PDB file of C-alpha atoms in Angstrom:
ATOM      1  CA  MET A   1       0.000   0.000   0.000  1.00 52.00           C
ATOM      2  CA  LYS A   2       2.815   2.395   0.877  1.00 45.00           C
ATOM      3  CA  LYS A   3       4.551   1.626  -2.437  1.00 52.00           C
ATOM      4  CA  VAL A   4       1.354   2.313  -4.368  1.00 50.00           C
ATOM      5  CA  LEU A   5       0.828   5.606  -2.496  1.00 46.00           C
ATOM      6  CA  PHE A   6       4.428   6.623  -3.166  1.00 48.00           C
ATOM      7  CA  ILE A   7       4.072   5.879  -6.883  1.00 52.00           C
ATOM      8  CA  VAL A   8       0.839   7.886  -7.087  1.00 46.00           C
ATOM      9  CA  VAL A   9       2.341  10.885  -5.254  1.00 45.00           C
ATOM     10  CA  PHE A  10       5.504  10.707  -7.369  1.00 48.00           C
ATOM     11  CA  ALA A  11       3.496  10.560 -10.574  1.00 47.00           C
ATOM     12  CA  LEU A  12       1.321  13.521  -9.606  1.00 44.00           C
ATOM     13  CA  THR A  13       4.334  15.570  -8.511  1.00 48.00           C
ATOM     14  CA  THR A  14       6.174  14.811 -11.750  1.00 51.00           C
ATOM     15  CA  GLN A  15       3.133  15.812 -13.783  1.00 47.00           C
ATOM     16  CA  ILE A  16       2.801  19.145 -11.910  1.00 47.00           C
ATOM     17  CA  LEU A  17       6.501  19.932 -12.208  1.00 49.00           C
ATOM     18  CA  SER A  18       6.594  19.120 -15.891  1.00 50.00           C
ATOM     19  CA  ALA A  19       3.643  21.438 -16.596  1.00 46.00           C
ATOM     20  CA  GLN A  20       4.675  24.344 -14.424  1.00 55.00           C
ATOM     21  CA  GLU A  21       6.296  27.647 -15.295  1.00 71.00           C
ATOM     22  CA  SER A  22       8.598  29.108 -12.675  1.00 82.00           C
ATOM     23  CA  VAL A  23       9.494  32.759 -12.193  1.00 89.00           C
ATOM     24  CA  PHE A  24      12.275  34.169 -10.013  1.00 93.00           C
ATOM     25  CA  THR A  25      11.339  37.464  -8.346  1.00 94.00           C
ATOM     26  CA  VAL A  26      13.154  40.013  -6.211  1.00 97.00           C
ATOM     27  CA  LYS A  27      11.114  42.025  -3.732  1.00 96.00           C
ATOM     28  CA  ALA A  28      11.376  44.994  -1.395  1.00 97.00           C
ATOM     29  CA  GLY A  29       8.885  46.499   1.016  1.00 96.00           C
ATOM     30  CA  ILE A  30       8.316  49.267   3.517  1.00 97.00           C
ATOM     31  CA  GLY A  31       5.701  49.592   6.229  1.00 97.00           C
ATOM     32  CA  LEU A  32       4.956  49.562   9.940  1.00 97.00           C
ATOM     33  CA  SER A  33       5.856  46.845  12.414  1.00 97.00           C
ATOM     34  CA  SER A  34       4.682  46.361  15.974  1.00 96.00           C
ATOM     35  CA  VAL A  35       4.722  43.931  18.873  1.00 95.00           C
ATOM     36  CA  VAL A  36       1.188  43.150  20.019  1.00 94.00           C
ATOM     37  CA  GLY A  37      -0.355  41.287  22.934  1.00 92.00           C
ATOM     38  CA  SER A  38      -1.542  41.973  26.458  1.00 90.00           C
ATOM     39  CA  ASP A  39       2.067  42.373  27.708  1.00 89.00           C
ATOM     40  CA  SER A  40       3.080  44.873  24.988  1.00 87.00           C
ATOM     41  CA  TYR A  41       2.345  48.585  25.062  1.00 88.00           C
ATOM     42  CA  GLY A  42       3.837  51.009  22.588  1.00 92.00           C
ATOM     43  CA  LYS A  43       3.742  52.417  19.068  1.00 94.00           C
ATOM     44  CA  SER A  44       4.462  51.033  15.634  1.00 96.00           C
ATOM     45  CA  MET A  45       7.778  51.798  13.945  1.00 96.00           C
ATOM     46  CA  PHE A  46       8.988  52.075  10.360  1.00 96.00           C
ATOM     47  CA  SER A  47      10.236  48.761   9.004  1.00 95.00           C
ATOM     48  CA  TYR A  48      11.480  47.299   5.751  1.00 95.00           C
ATOM     49  CA  ARG A  49      12.212  44.009   4.050  1.00 95.00           C
ATOM     50  CA  ILE A  50      14.179  42.748   1.071  1.00 97.00           C
ATOM     51  CA  GLY A  51      14.213  39.297  -0.428  1.00 97.00           C
ATOM     52  CA  ALA A  52      13.529  36.952  -3.301  1.00 97.00           C
ATOM     53  CA  THR A  53      10.797  34.476  -4.207  1.00 95.00           C
ATOM     54  CA  TYR A  54      10.330  31.623  -6.653  1.00 94.00           C
ATOM     55  CA  ASP A  55       6.861  31.508  -8.177  1.00 93.00           C
ATOM     56  CA  ILE A  56       6.017  27.905  -9.111  1.00 93.00           C
ATOM     57  CA  ALA A  57       2.891  27.740 -11.280  1.00 91.00           C
ATOM     58  CA  VAL A  58       0.813  24.678 -10.463  1.00 91.00           C
ATOM     59  CA  SER A  59      -1.888  25.807 -12.879  1.00 88.00           C
ATOM     60  CA  GLU A  60      -2.825  28.948 -14.795  1.00 84.00           C
ATOM     61  CA  LYS A  61      -4.422  30.491 -11.696  1.00 89.00           C
ATOM     62  CA  PHE A  62      -2.668  28.780  -8.781  1.00 94.00           C
ATOM     63  CA  SER A  63       0.969  29.058  -7.638  1.00 93.00           C
ATOM     64  CA  ILE A  64       3.184  28.015  -4.749  1.00 95.00           C
ATOM     65  CA  ILE A  65       5.668  30.767  -3.810  1.00 95.00           C
ATOM     66  CA  PRO A  66       8.541  29.937  -1.441  1.00 96.00           C
ATOM     67  CA  GLY A  67      10.934  32.741  -0.595  1.00 96.00           C
ATOM     68  CA  VAL A  68      13.703  34.092   1.591  1.00 97.00           C
ATOM     69  CA  GLU A  69      13.713  37.562   3.193  1.00 97.00           C
ATOM     70  CA  TYR A  70      15.647  39.833   5.478  1.00 98.00           C
ATOM     71  CA  VAL A  71      13.089  41.597   7.686  1.00 97.00           C
ATOM     72  CA  GLN A  72      13.494  44.457  10.123  1.00 95.00           C
ATOM     73  CA  ALA A  73      10.772  44.292  12.773  1.00 94.00           C
ATOM     74  CA  GLY A  74      10.177  45.686  16.254  1.00 94.00           C
ATOM     75  CA  TYR A  75       8.334  48.641  17.803  1.00 95.00           C
ATOM     76  CA  LYS A  76       8.615  51.704  20.049  1.00 95.00           C
ATOM     77  CA  PRO A  77       7.754  50.366  23.519  1.00 94.00           C
ATOM     78  CA  ASP A  78       6.523  52.546  26.362  1.00 92.00           C
ATOM     79  CA  TYR A  79       8.258  50.038  28.622  1.00 88.00           C
ATOM     80  CA  ILE A  80       9.865  46.617  28.470  1.00 87.00           C
ATOM     81  CA  MET A  81       9.226  43.559  30.621  1.00 85.00           C
ATOM     82  CA  TYR A  82      12.358  42.245  32.314  1.00 85.00           C
ATOM     83  CA  TYR A  83      12.651  39.195  34.548  1.00 84.00           C
ATOM     84  CA  VAL A  84      14.241  40.237  37.853  1.00 86.00           C
ATOM     85  CA  LYS A  85      15.848  37.139  39.330  1.00 82.00           C
ATOM     86  CA  GLU A  86      15.910  38.574  42.857  1.00 80.00           C
ATOM     87  CA  LEU A  87      12.132  39.113  42.749  1.00 80.00           C
ATOM     88  CA  LYS A  88      11.481  35.958  40.717  1.00 82.00           C
ATOM     89  CA  ASP A  89       9.036  37.903  38.560  1.00 85.00           C
ATOM     90  CA  TYR A  90       8.779  40.311  35.623  1.00 85.00           C
ATOM     91  CA  SER A  91       8.953  44.056  36.190  1.00 86.00           C
ATOM     92  CA  LYS A  92       8.242  47.034  33.948  1.00 86.00           C
ATOM     93  CA  PHE A  93      11.068  49.314  32.884  1.00 89.00           C
ATOM     94  CA  SER A  94      10.480  52.494  30.878  1.00 88.00           C
ATOM     95  CA  TYR A  95      12.176  52.506  27.485  1.00 88.00           C
ATOM     96  CA  GLU A  96      12.838  55.295  25.014  1.00 87.00           C
ATOM     97  CA  GLY A  97      13.495  54.745  21.315  1.00 89.00           C
ATOM     98  CA  LYS A  98      13.077  51.720  19.067  1.00 93.00           C
ATOM     99  CA  LEU A  99      13.367  48.067  19.957  1.00 93.00           C
ATOM    100  CA  ASN A 100      14.769  46.565  16.738  1.00 95.00           C
ATOM    101  CA  LEU A 101      14.307  42.901  15.841  1.00 95.00           C
ATOM    102  CA  SER A 102      15.943  41.679  12.622  1.00 96.00           C
ATOM    103  CA  TYR A 103      15.040  38.296  11.152  1.00 97.00           C
ATOM    104  CA  GLY A 104      15.912  35.963   8.334  1.00 97.00           C
ATOM    105  CA  ARG A 105      12.510  34.705   7.214  1.00 97.00           C
ATOM    106  CA  LEU A 106      11.254  31.883   4.996  1.00 97.00           C
ATOM    107  CA  PRO A 107       7.657  32.422   3.783  1.00 97.00           C
ATOM    108  CA  ILE A 108       5.824  29.704   1.837  1.00 96.00           C
ATOM    109  CA  LEU A 109       2.752  31.190   0.180  1.00 97.00           C
ATOM    110  CA  ALA A 110      -0.084  29.878  -1.940  1.00 97.00           C
ATOM    111  CA  ALA A 111      -1.338  32.364  -4.538  1.00 96.00           C
ATOM    112  CA  TYR A 112      -4.593  32.485  -6.482  1.00 96.00           C
ATOM    113  CA  LYS A 113      -4.379  34.707  -9.561  1.00 91.00           C
ATOM    114  CA  ILE A 114      -7.397  36.498 -11.030  1.00 91.00           C
ATOM    115  CA  PRO A 115      -7.198  38.238 -14.433  1.00 86.00           C
ATOM    116  CA  VAL A 116      -8.586  41.783 -14.043  1.00 82.00           C
ATOM    117  CA  SER A 117      -7.971  42.834 -17.647  1.00 80.00           C
ATOM    118  CA  GLU A 118      -5.825  41.775 -20.565  1.00 74.00           C
ATOM    119  CA  LYS A 119      -2.713  43.170 -18.864  1.00 75.00           C
ATOM    120  CA  LEU A 120      -3.634  43.331 -15.173  1.00 82.00           C
ATOM    121  CA  LYS A 121      -3.671  40.320 -12.869  1.00 86.00           C
ATOM    122  CA  LEU A 122      -4.649  40.286  -9.180  1.00 92.00           C
ATOM    123  CA  SER A 123      -2.981  37.779  -6.848  1.00 94.00           C
ATOM    124  CA  ILE A 124      -4.369  36.754  -3.459  1.00 97.00           C
ATOM    125  CA  LYS A 125      -1.657  35.207  -1.276  1.00 97.00           C
ATOM    126  CA  ALA A 126      -1.503  33.483   2.099  1.00 98.00           C
ATOM    127  CA  GLY A 127       0.707  31.028   3.916  1.00 97.00           C
ATOM    128  CA  PRO A 128       3.036  30.378   6.868  1.00 97.00           C
ATOM    129  CA  TYR A 129       6.454  31.836   7.576  1.00 98.00           C
ATOM    130  CA  PHE A 130       9.379  30.573   9.620  1.00 97.00           C
ATOM    131  CA  ALA A 131      11.887  33.100  10.977  1.00 97.00           C
ATOM    132  CA  TYR A 132      15.174  33.210  12.874  1.00 97.00           C
ATOM    133  CA  GLY A 133      16.333  36.272  14.810  1.00 96.00           C
ATOM    134  CA  LEU A 134      19.678  37.517  13.500  1.00 96.00           C
ATOM    135  CA  PHE A 135      20.304  40.501  15.763  1.00 92.00           C
ATOM    136  CA  GLY A 136      18.459  43.178  17.733  1.00 93.00           C
ATOM    137  CA  SER A 137      18.715  46.104  20.112  1.00 93.00           C
ATOM    138  CA  ASP A 138      20.802  46.160  23.268  1.00 92.00           C
ATOM    139  CA  VAL A 139      18.851  47.029  26.402  1.00 91.00           C
ATOM    140  CA  GLU A 140      20.064  48.410  29.749  1.00 89.00           C
ATOM    141  CA  VAL A 141      18.072  48.340  32.989  1.00 88.00           C
ATOM    142  CA  ASP A 142      18.778  49.761  36.445  1.00 88.00           C
ATOM    143  CA  TYR A 143      16.790  48.765  39.497  1.00 86.00           C
ATOM    144  CA  LYS A 144      16.909  48.604  43.279  1.00 86.00           C
ATOM    145  CA  ILE A 145      15.995  45.803  45.667  1.00 86.00           C
ATOM    146  CA  LYS A 146      14.924  47.009  49.102  1.00 83.00           C
ATOM    147  CA  GLU A 147      14.582  44.918  52.257  1.00 83.00           C
ATOM    148  CA  TYR A 148      12.520  45.980  55.278  1.00 81.00           C
ATOM    149  CA  ASP A 149      12.266  44.677  58.817  1.00 81.00           C
ATOM    150  CA  GLU A 150       9.034  43.666  60.534  1.00 83.00           C
ATOM    151  CA  ASP A 151       8.383  47.279  61.575  1.00 79.00           C
ATOM    152  CA  GLY A 152       8.675  48.506  57.996  1.00 79.00           C
ATOM    153  CA  ASN A 153      12.091  50.098  58.405  1.00 82.00           C
ATOM    154  CA  LEU A 154      14.516  49.952  55.481  1.00 79.00           C
ATOM    155  CA  VAL A 155      17.429  47.697  56.439  1.00 80.00           C
ATOM    156  CA  LYS A 156      19.105  47.130  53.054  1.00 82.00           C
ATOM    157  CA  GLU A 157      19.084  48.608  49.577  1.00 84.00           C
ATOM    158  CA  GLN A 158      20.959  46.969  46.718  1.00 86.00           C
ATOM    159  CA  LYS A 159      21.411  48.571  43.258  1.00 90.00           C
ATOM    160  CA  TYR A 160      21.602  46.441  40.120  1.00 87.00           C
ATOM    161  CA  HIS A 161      22.522  47.151  36.513  1.00 88.00           C
ATOM    162  CA  ASP A 162      22.092  44.783  33.589  1.00 87.00           C
ATOM    163  CA  LYS A 163      22.757  45.054  29.864  1.00 90.00           C
ATOM    164  CA  PHE A 164      21.557  42.466  27.376  1.00 89.00           C
ATOM    165  CA  GLY A 165      20.618  41.923  23.744  1.00 90.00           C
ATOM    166  CA  VAL A 166      16.983  41.134  23.017  1.00 91.00           C
ATOM    167  CA  PHE A 167      17.957  37.736  21.546  1.00 92.00           C
ATOM    168  CA  ASP A 168      20.302  36.821  24.396  1.00 90.00           C
ATOM    169  CA  LYS A 169      19.503  33.735  26.439  1.00 83.00           C
ATOM    170  CA  ASP A 170      16.453  34.132  28.735  1.00 80.00           C
ATOM    171  CA  HIS A 171      15.083  37.028  26.658  1.00 87.00           C
ATOM    172  CA  TYR A 172      13.381  37.040  23.246  1.00 91.00           C
ATOM    173  CA  ASP A 173      13.287  33.688  21.469  1.00 93.00           C
ATOM    174  CA  ARG A 174      15.143  33.777  18.151  1.00 95.00           C
ATOM    175  CA  PHE A 175      12.615  31.496  16.455  1.00 96.00           C
ATOM    176  CA  ASP A 176       9.309  32.864  15.217  1.00 97.00           C
ATOM    177  CA  ILE A 177       6.430  31.253  13.326  1.00 97.00           C
ATOM    178  CA  GLY A 178       3.442  33.030  11.856  1.00 97.00           C
ATOM    179  CA  MET A 179       1.387  33.736   8.780  1.00 97.00           C
ATOM    180  CA  VAL A 180       1.502  36.093   5.813  1.00 97.00           C
ATOM    181  CA  ALA A 181      -1.552  37.308   3.879  1.00 97.00           C
ATOM    182  CA  GLY A 182      -1.731  39.833   1.105  1.00 97.00           C
ATOM    183  CA  VAL A 183      -2.773  40.941  -2.348  1.00 97.00           C
ATOM    184  CA  SER A 184      -0.724  42.190  -5.276  1.00 95.00           C
ATOM    185  CA  LEU A 185      -1.473  43.642  -8.695  1.00 93.00           C
ATOM    186  CA  ASP A 186       0.680  43.211 -11.790  1.00 89.00           C
ATOM    187  CA  ILE A 187       1.253  46.732 -13.138  1.00 85.00           C
ATOM    188  CA  ILE A 188       3.313  45.536 -16.085  1.00 82.00           C
ATOM    189  CA  ASP A 189       4.607  42.085 -17.029  1.00 78.00           C
ATOM    190  CA  GLU A 190       7.692  42.428 -14.819  1.00 88.00           C
ATOM    191  CA  LEU A 191       6.480  44.643 -11.953  1.00 92.00           C
ATOM    192  CA  SER A 192       3.804  44.186  -9.313  1.00 94.00           C
ATOM    193  CA  VAL A 193       2.830  46.132  -6.198  1.00 96.00           C
ATOM    194  CA  GLY A 194       0.896  44.833  -3.227  1.00 96.00           C
ATOM    195  CA  ILE A 195       0.080  44.906   0.470  1.00 97.00           C
ATOM    196  CA  GLU A 196       1.193  42.233   2.946  1.00 97.00           C
ATOM    197  CA  PHE A 197       0.103  41.609   6.538  1.00 97.00           C
ATOM    198  CA  THR A 198       2.126  39.370   8.847  1.00 97.00           C
ATOM    199  CA  ARG A 199       1.245  38.066  12.292  1.00 97.00           C
ATOM    200  CA  GLY A 200       3.404  35.955  14.571  1.00 97.00           C
ATOM    201  CA  PHE A 201       1.836  33.014  16.397  1.00 96.00           C
ATOM    202  CA  LYS A 202       4.765  32.249  18.683  1.00 96.00           C
ATOM    203  CA  LYS A 203       5.351  34.236  21.874  1.00 95.00           C
ATOM    204  CA  LEU A 204       8.508  36.326  21.752  1.00 94.00           C
ATOM    205  CA  GLN A 205       9.030  35.401  25.417  1.00 89.00           C
ATOM    206  CA  SER A 206       7.551  32.152  26.696  1.00 86.00           C
ATOM    207  CA  ASN A 207       5.922  33.674  29.793  1.00 87.00           C
ATOM    208  CA  LEU A 208       4.616  36.853  28.137  1.00 89.00           C
ATOM    209  CA  LYS A 209       1.949  37.491  25.517  1.00 93.00           C
ATOM    210  CA  GLN A 210       3.948  39.370  22.884  1.00 94.00           C
ATOM    211  CA  TYR A 211       3.774  38.692  19.135  1.00 96.00           C
ATOM    212  CA  ASN A 212       5.267  40.211  15.991  1.00 96.00           C
ATOM    213  CA  GLN A 213       2.936  42.009  13.594  1.00 97.00           C
ATOM    214  CA  SER A 214       3.442  44.173  10.489  1.00 97.00           C
ATOM    215  CA  LEU A 215       1.641  45.769   7.565  1.00 97.00           C
ATOM    216  CA  GLY A 216       3.467  47.059   4.521  1.00 96.00           C
ATOM    217  CA  LEU A 217       3.677  47.946   0.862  1.00 97.00           C
ATOM    218  CA  VAL A 218       5.639  45.460  -1.255  1.00 97.00           C
ATOM    219  CA  PHE A 219       7.167  45.794  -4.723  1.00 96.00           C
ATOM    220  CA  GLU A 220       8.142  42.731  -6.750  1.00 95.00           C
ATOM    221  CA  TYR A 221      10.170  42.564  -9.958  1.00 95.00           C
ATOM    222  CA  LYS A 222      10.227  39.425 -12.089  1.00 91.00           C
ATOM    223  CA  LEU A 223      13.608  38.505 -13.560  1.00 88.00           C
TER     224      LEU A 223
END
């Protein structure tokens, strides 16, 4: 039974590959990225991406599009959550500026193409992505641990300082998984422009509800 199934799958795959037309595309995009979730408070920041895709036509209207991208993500947090070992809990620390998160990302999209006119074609795309954090912002925190006696009198005060990268151990996880959805319109045979939305499904920190999210304008050029 397994041999028969293998032969059937192999035959179907060979037939699809022999009939397909493949197109190599370079892409670039700009937009806004953010970190969302109940443990994230802040504003979106400007972000960008560059990459390449390989459009594999399964039929006249349907394609599978794997790709590779460099993506700058992150946001402008009002504060960051930092695990204080002495308190054995997370604490809030105010933060000014951008919290940058840069990823190498592998999206695998399915596209359905709809002819709008003789020259224009609309593509509806969706699929998962898999990402690995390459580098990010360095963060510094200063805090005090105070000890009091039974009468409420301060008996000890210890100052602490810590500096870490967001992808260092015990901070943001380097691996991210999520989905991409978007639409694009072929302006000419070689050039298309579209909008893409991405949403992470994996928590950036295991004990906190924080997820990557972005919305941007994307340009693609077929080589």
